[in-house]
């Protein structure tokens, strides 16, 4: 139980100032996600919040909790997409993601 709490605290963004700092870092970040797609640009499956977390980490961004990412419409095509990341109850940032065929 103690290790689970420690891991949860490491992922959680506690105060408002830290959330604003992470939001500014995320807004400047260029995230590119390579996934399998057909010739017409349609993906085999869809992009999940876990995929987005890994792409943000690979782009040099902070480690995010996948449950904090809100995808309005399922991402099933290559191209530019926008998702929302709720960092704190008062801080939310829109993140632009470029989905490309692998």
Short mmCIF file of C-alpha atoms in Angstrom, two decimals:
data_model
loop_
_atom_site.label_atom_id
_atom_site.label_comp_id
_atom_site.label_asym_id
_atom_site.label_seq_id
_atom_site.Cartn_x
_atom_site.Cartn_y
_atom_site.Cartn_z
CA UNK A 1 0.00 0.00 0.00
CA UNK A 2 2.84 2.39 0.82
CA UNK A 3 4.50 1.86 -2.57
CA UNK A 4 1.21 2.48 -4.38
CA UNK A 5 0.71 5.73 -2.46
CA UNK A 6 4.29 6.80 -3.19
CA UNK A 7 3.84 6.15 -6.92
CA UNK A 8 0.54 8.01 -6.95
CA UNK A 9 2.07 11.01 -5.19
CA UNK A 10 4.92 11.07 -7.71
CA UNK A 11 2.43 11.31 -10.58
CA UNK A 12 0.11 13.79 -8.93
CA UNK A 13 0.57 17.48 -9.46
CA UNK A 14 -0.22 18.96 -6.09
CA UNK A 15 -0.15 22.74 -6.21
CA UNK A 16 -1.39 25.33 -8.65
CA UNK A 17 2.04 26.82 -9.41
CA UNK A 18 3.44 23.46 -10.46
CA UNK A 19 0.39 22.82 -12.63
CA UNK A 20 0.84 26.17 -14.38
CA UNK A 21 4.53 25.43 -14.98
CA UNK A 22 3.73 22.03 -16.49
CA UNK A 23 0.97 23.63 -18.60
CA UNK A 24 3.43 26.13 -20.08
CA UNK A 25 5.87 23.31 -20.89
CA UNK A 26 3.11 21.30 -22.56
CA UNK A 27 1.82 24.21 -24.63
CA UNK A 28 5.29 24.67 -26.18
CA UNK A 29 5.77 20.96 -26.88
CA UNK A 30 5.55 19.46 -30.38
CA UNK A 31 4.23 15.92 -30.01
CA UNK A 32 4.46 13.50 -32.92
CA UNK A 33 2.88 10.07 -32.65
CA UNK A 34 3.74 7.39 -35.21
CA UNK A 35 1.21 4.59 -35.55
CA UNK A 36 0.12 2.04 -38.12
CA UNK A 37 -2.20 3.38 -40.79
CA UNK A 38 -3.61 2.32 -44.12
CA UNK A 39 -2.93 4.04 -47.43
CA UNK A 40 -6.00 6.27 -47.08
CA UNK A 41 -4.71 7.67 -43.76
CA UNK A 42 -7.09 5.69 -41.58
CA UNK A 43 -5.51 4.14 -38.50
CA UNK A 44 -5.66 0.47 -37.58
CA UNK A 45 -7.48 1.03 -34.30
CA UNK A 46 -7.35 4.40 -32.57
CA UNK A 47 -4.97 6.51 -30.51
CA UNK A 48 -5.44 5.97 -26.78
CA UNK A 49 -4.55 8.18 -23.85
CA UNK A 50 -1.72 5.76 -23.01
CA UNK A 51 -0.26 6.31 -26.49
CA UNK A 52 -0.41 10.06 -25.93
CA UNK A 53 1.37 9.78 -22.56
CA UNK A 54 4.20 7.81 -24.18
CA UNK A 55 4.46 10.28 -27.07
CA UNK A 56 4.66 13.24 -24.67
CA UNK A 57 7.40 11.51 -22.68
CA UNK A 58 9.30 10.68 -25.89
CA UNK A 59 9.07 14.33 -27.00
CA UNK A 60 10.76 15.42 -23.79
CA UNK A 61 7.66 16.44 -21.89
CA UNK A 62 6.66 15.68 -18.33
CA UNK A 63 5.24 12.36 -17.21
CA UNK A 64 1.46 12.56 -17.24
CA UNK A 65 -1.30 10.41 -15.83
CA UNK A 66 -3.28 8.84 -18.66
CA UNK A 67 -6.53 9.40 -16.76
CA UNK A 68 -6.02 13.17 -16.96
CA UNK A 69 -6.09 13.20 -20.78
CA UNK A 70 -9.46 13.96 -22.35
CA UNK A 71 -9.98 12.97 -25.98
CA UNK A 72 -13.14 14.63 -27.29
CA UNK A 73 -13.46 12.55 -30.46
CA UNK A 74 -11.67 9.24 -31.05
CA UNK A 75 -8.49 9.76 -33.07
CA UNK A 76 -8.74 7.39 -36.02
CA UNK A 77 -7.01 9.34 -38.82
CA UNK A 78 -3.52 10.69 -39.42
CA UNK A 79 -3.14 14.43 -39.14
CA UNK A 80 -3.21 17.10 -36.48
CA UNK A 81 -5.47 16.57 -33.46
CA UNK A 82 -6.10 18.46 -30.23
CA UNK A 83 -6.61 16.84 -26.83
CA UNK A 84 -7.16 18.40 -23.43
CA UNK A 85 -5.02 17.63 -20.39
CA UNK A 86 -6.47 18.42 -16.95
CA UNK A 87 -3.45 19.00 -14.72
CA UNK A 88 -5.25 20.50 -11.74
CA UNK A 89 -8.89 21.32 -11.01
CA UNK A 90 -8.13 24.92 -12.06
CA UNK A 91 -5.58 24.26 -14.83
CA UNK A 92 -6.28 22.60 -18.16
CA UNK A 93 -4.16 22.82 -21.30
CA UNK A 94 -4.86 21.90 -24.93
CA UNK A 95 -2.17 19.75 -26.50
CA UNK A 96 -1.63 19.52 -30.26
CA UNK A 97 -0.68 16.06 -31.48
CA UNK A 98 0.54 15.20 -34.96
CA UNK A 99 -0.39 11.62 -35.85
CA UNK A 100 1.72 10.18 -38.67
CA UNK A 101 1.79 6.80 -40.37
CA UNK A 102 4.59 4.52 -39.20
#
